[in-house]
Short mmCIF file of C-alpha atoms and ligand atoms in Angstrom, two decimals:
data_model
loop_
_atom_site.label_atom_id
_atom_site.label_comp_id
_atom_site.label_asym_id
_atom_site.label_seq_id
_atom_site.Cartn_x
_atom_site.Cartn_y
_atom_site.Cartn_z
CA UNK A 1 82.29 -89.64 -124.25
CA UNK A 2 79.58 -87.72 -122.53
CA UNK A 3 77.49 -89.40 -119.87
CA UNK A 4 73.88 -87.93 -118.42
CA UNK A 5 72.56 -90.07 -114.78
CA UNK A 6 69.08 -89.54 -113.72
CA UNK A 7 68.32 -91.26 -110.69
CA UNK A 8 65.62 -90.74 -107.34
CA UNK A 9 67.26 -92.39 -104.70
CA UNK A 10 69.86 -93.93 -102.55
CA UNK A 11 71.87 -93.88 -106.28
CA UNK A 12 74.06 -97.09 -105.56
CA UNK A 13 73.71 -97.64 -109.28
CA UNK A 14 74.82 -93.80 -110.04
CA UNK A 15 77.75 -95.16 -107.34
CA UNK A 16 79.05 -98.25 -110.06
CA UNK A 17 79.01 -95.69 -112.55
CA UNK A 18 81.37 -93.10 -110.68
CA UNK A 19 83.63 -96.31 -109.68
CA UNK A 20 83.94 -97.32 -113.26
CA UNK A 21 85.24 -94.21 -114.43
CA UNK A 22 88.40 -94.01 -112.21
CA UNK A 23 91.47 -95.17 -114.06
CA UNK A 24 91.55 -98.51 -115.83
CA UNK A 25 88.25 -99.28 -115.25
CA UNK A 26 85.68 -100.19 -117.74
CA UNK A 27 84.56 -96.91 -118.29
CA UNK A 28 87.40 -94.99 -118.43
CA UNK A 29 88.30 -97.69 -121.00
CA UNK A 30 85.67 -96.25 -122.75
CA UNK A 31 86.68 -92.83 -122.33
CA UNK A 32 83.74 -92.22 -120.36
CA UNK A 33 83.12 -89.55 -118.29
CA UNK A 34 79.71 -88.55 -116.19
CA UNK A 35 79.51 -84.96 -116.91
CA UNK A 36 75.69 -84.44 -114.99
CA UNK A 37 73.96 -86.12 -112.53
CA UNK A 38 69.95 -85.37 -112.65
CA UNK A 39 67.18 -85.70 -109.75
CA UNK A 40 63.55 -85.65 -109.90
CA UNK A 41 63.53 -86.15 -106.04
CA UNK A 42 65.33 -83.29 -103.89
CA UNK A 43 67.86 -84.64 -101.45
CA UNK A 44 68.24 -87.96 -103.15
CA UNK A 45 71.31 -89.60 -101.88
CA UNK A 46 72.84 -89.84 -105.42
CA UNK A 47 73.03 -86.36 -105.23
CA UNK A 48 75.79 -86.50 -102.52
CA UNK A 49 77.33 -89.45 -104.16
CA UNK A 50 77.72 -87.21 -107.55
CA UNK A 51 79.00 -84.20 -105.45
CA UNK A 52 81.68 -86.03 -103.57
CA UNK A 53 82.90 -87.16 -106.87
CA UNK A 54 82.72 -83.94 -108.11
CA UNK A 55 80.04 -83.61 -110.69
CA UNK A 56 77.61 -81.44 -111.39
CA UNK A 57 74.16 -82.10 -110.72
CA UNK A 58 70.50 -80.69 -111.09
CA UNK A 59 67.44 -81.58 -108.91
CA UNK A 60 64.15 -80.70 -110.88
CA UNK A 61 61.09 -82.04 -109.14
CA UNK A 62 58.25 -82.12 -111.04
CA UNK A 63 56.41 -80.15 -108.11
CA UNK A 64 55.48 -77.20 -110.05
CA UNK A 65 54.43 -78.52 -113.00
CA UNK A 66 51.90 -80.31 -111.25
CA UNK A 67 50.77 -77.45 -109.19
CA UNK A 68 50.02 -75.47 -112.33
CA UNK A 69 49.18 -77.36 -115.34
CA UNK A 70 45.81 -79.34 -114.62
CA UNK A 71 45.56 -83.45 -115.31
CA UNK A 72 48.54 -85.28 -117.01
CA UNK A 73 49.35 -82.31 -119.30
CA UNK A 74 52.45 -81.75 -116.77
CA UNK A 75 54.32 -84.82 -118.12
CA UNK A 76 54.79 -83.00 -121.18
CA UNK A 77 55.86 -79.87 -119.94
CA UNK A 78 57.92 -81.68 -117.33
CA UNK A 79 59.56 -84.27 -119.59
CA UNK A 80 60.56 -81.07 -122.23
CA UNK A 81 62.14 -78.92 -119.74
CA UNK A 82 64.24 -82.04 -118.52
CA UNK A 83 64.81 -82.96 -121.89
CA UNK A 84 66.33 -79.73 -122.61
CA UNK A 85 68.24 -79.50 -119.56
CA UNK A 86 69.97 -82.35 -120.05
CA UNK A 87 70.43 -82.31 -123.79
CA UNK A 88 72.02 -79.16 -122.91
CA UNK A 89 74.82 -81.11 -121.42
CA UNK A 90 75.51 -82.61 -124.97
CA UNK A 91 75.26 -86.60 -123.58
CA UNK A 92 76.40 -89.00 -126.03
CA UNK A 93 74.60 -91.63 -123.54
CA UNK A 94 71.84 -90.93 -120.60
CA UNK A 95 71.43 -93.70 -118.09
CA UNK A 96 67.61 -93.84 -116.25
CA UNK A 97 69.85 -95.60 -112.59
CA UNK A 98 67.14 -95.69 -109.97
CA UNK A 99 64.60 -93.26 -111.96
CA UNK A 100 61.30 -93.52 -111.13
CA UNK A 101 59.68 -91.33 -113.31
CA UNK A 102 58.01 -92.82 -117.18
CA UNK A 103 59.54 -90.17 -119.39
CA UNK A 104 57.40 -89.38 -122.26
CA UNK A 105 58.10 -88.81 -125.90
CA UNK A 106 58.75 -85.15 -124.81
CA UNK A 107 61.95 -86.32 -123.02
CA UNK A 108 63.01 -89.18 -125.36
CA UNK A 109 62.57 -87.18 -128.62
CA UNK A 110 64.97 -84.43 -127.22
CA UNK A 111 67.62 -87.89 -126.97
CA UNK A 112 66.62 -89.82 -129.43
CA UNK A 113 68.58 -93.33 -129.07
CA UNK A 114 70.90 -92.06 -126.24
CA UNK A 115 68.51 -93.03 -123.41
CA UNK A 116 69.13 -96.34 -121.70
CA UNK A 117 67.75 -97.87 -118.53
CA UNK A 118 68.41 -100.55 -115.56
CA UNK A 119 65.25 -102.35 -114.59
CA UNK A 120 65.09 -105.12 -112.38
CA UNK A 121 63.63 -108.27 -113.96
CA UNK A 122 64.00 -109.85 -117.50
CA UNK A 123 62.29 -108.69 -120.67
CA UNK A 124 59.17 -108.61 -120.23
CA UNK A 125 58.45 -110.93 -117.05
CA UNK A 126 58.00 -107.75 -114.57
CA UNK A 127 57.37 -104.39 -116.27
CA UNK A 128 56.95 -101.54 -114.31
CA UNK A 129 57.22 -100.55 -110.73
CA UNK A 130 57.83 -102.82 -107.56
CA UNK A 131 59.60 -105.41 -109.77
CA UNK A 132 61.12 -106.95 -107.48
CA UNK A 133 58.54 -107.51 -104.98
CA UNK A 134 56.58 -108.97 -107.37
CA UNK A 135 59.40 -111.70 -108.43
CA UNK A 136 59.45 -112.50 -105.27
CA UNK A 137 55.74 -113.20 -104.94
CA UNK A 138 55.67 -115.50 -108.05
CA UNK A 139 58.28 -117.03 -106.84
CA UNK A 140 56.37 -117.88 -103.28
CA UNK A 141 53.72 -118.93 -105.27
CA UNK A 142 55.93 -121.52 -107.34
CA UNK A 143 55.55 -120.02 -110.80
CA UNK A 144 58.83 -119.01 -111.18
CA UNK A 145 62.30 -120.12 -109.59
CA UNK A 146 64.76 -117.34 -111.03
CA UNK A 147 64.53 -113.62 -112.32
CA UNK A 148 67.01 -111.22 -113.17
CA UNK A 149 67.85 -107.80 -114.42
CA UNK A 150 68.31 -106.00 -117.80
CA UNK A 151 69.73 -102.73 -119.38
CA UNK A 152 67.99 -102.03 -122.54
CA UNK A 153 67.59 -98.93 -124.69
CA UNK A 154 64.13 -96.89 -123.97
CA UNK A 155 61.25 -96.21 -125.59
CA UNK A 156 57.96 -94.56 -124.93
CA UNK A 157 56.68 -98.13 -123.63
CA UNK A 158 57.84 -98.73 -120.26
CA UNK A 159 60.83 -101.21 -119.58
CA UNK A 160 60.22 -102.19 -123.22
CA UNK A 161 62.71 -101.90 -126.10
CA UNK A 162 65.88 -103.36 -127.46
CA UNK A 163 67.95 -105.56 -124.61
CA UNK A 164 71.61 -104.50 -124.42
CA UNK A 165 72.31 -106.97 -121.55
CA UNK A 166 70.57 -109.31 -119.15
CA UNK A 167 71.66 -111.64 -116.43
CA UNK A 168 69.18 -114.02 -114.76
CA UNK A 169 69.21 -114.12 -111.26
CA UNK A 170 68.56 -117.39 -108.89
CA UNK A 171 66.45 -117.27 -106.32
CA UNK A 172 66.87 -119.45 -103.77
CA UNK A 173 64.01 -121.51 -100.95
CA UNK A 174 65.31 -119.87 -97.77
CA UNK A 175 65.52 -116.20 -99.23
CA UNK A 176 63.16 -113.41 -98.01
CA UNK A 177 62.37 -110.38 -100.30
CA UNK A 178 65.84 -108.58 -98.51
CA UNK A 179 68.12 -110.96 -99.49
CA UNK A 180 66.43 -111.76 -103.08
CA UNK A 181 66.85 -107.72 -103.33
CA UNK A 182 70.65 -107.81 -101.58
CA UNK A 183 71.51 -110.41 -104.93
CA UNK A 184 69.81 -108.33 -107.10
CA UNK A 185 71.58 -105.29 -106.19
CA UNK A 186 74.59 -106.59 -106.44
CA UNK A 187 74.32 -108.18 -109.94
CA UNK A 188 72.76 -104.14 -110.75
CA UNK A 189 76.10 -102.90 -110.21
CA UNK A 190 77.99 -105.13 -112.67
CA UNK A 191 74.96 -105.06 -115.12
CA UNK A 192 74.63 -100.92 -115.30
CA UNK A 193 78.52 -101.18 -116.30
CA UNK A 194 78.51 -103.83 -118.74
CA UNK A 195 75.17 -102.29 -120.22
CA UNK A 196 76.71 -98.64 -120.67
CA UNK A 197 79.97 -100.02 -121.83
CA UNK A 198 78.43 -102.34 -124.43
CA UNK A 199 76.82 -98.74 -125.85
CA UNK A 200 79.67 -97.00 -125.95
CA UNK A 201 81.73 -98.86 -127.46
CA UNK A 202 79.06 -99.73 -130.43
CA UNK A 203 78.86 -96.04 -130.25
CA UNK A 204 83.01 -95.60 -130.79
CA UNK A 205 82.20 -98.87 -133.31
CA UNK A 206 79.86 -96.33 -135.67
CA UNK A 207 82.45 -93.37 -135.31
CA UNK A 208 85.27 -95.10 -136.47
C1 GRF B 301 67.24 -100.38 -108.36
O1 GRF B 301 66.68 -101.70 -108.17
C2 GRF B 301 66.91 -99.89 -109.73
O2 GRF B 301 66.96 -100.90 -110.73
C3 GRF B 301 65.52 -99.42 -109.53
O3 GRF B 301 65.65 -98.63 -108.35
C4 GRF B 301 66.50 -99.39 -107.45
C5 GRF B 301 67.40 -98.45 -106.66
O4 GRF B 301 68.44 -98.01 -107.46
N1 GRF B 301 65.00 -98.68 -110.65
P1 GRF B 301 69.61 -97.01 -106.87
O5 GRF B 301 70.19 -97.65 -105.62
O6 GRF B 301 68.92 -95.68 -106.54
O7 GRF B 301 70.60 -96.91 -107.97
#
């Protein structure tokens, strides 16, 4: 089965991915394999990460769409040429690991149901950016004493749509925003796994 990444940054998620794929691991178990690796943000470390292991990648900023078409109208164009690039690649599965960028109806009508994403907090607690700064800060402020992460499948609405997997994640009275984010991290790189896997195999599931 073919598998898309987009990612923006250090890619540590992209990183799980690559390490579940090598033999006997879940992914492999899956007969996974990550065919493309897509940035919005040149030089992003994931890039590396995807060349040392060998695949391909693309980095398309968004740079001159902006420069050209006036007020939001870029997303569109953006989000259809990205779309087409990496429906190109055939995915049965795209993974948003580390991707900063709202993709539009443009993009997810070009995969429709194939697009999943890692965001870090639970349903609906901590949509959007800075996630989990702002945990942190409800958690200083005593409203809440745990968060967590989720993989769910996306839709136009952003971090919304159907769960695949979530873990909660404790936070604990000595812990400052680096260590809340170290834990967090660290349950990311199980989670992105187990998410993608769960897919694919309810993917393999339909095929049968
Ligand atoms: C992660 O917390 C991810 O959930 C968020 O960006 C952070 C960095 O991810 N969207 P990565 O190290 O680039 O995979």
């Amino acid at each position: 089965l073919r598998m898309v990444v987009l990612i923006s940054g250090n890619g540590s998620n992209l990183q799980a991915l690559i390490d579940a794929t090598q033999p006997n691991h879940p992914l492999a178990s899956v007969n996974a394999e990550i065919v493309l690796v897509v940035s919005n943000k040149p030089g992003a470390f994931g890039l590396t990460r995807a060349t040392n292991a060998n695949i391909a990648t693309l980095t398309y900023p968004p740079t001159k769409f902006r420069k050209t078409i006036k007020g939001a109208a870029w997303r569109a164009a953006y989000d259809a040429e990205v779309g087409d690039l990496v429906a190109a690649a055939k995915p049965d599965i795209v993974v948003l690991a580390g991707w900063m960028h709202i993709l539009t109806p443009a993009f997810l009508d070009r995969l429709p149901g194939k697009v999943i994403n890692l965001h870090p907090a639970l349903p609906g607690e901590f949509d959007g950016a800075h996630a989990i700064e702002r945990a942190f800060q409800a958690f200083q402020e005593g409203k809440i004493t745990r968060t967590g992460i989720m993989v769910h499948h996306v839709i136009p609405e952003v971090d919304r749509g159907e769960v695949i997997v979530k873990r909660e994640v404790p936070i604990y009275k000595e812990d400052t925003l680096e260590k809340l984010e170290e834990r967090i991290h660290a349950a990311e790189h199980q989670l992105i796994v187990e998410g993608a896997v769960t897919f694919l195999k309810k993917l393999q599931q339909q095929r049968a």
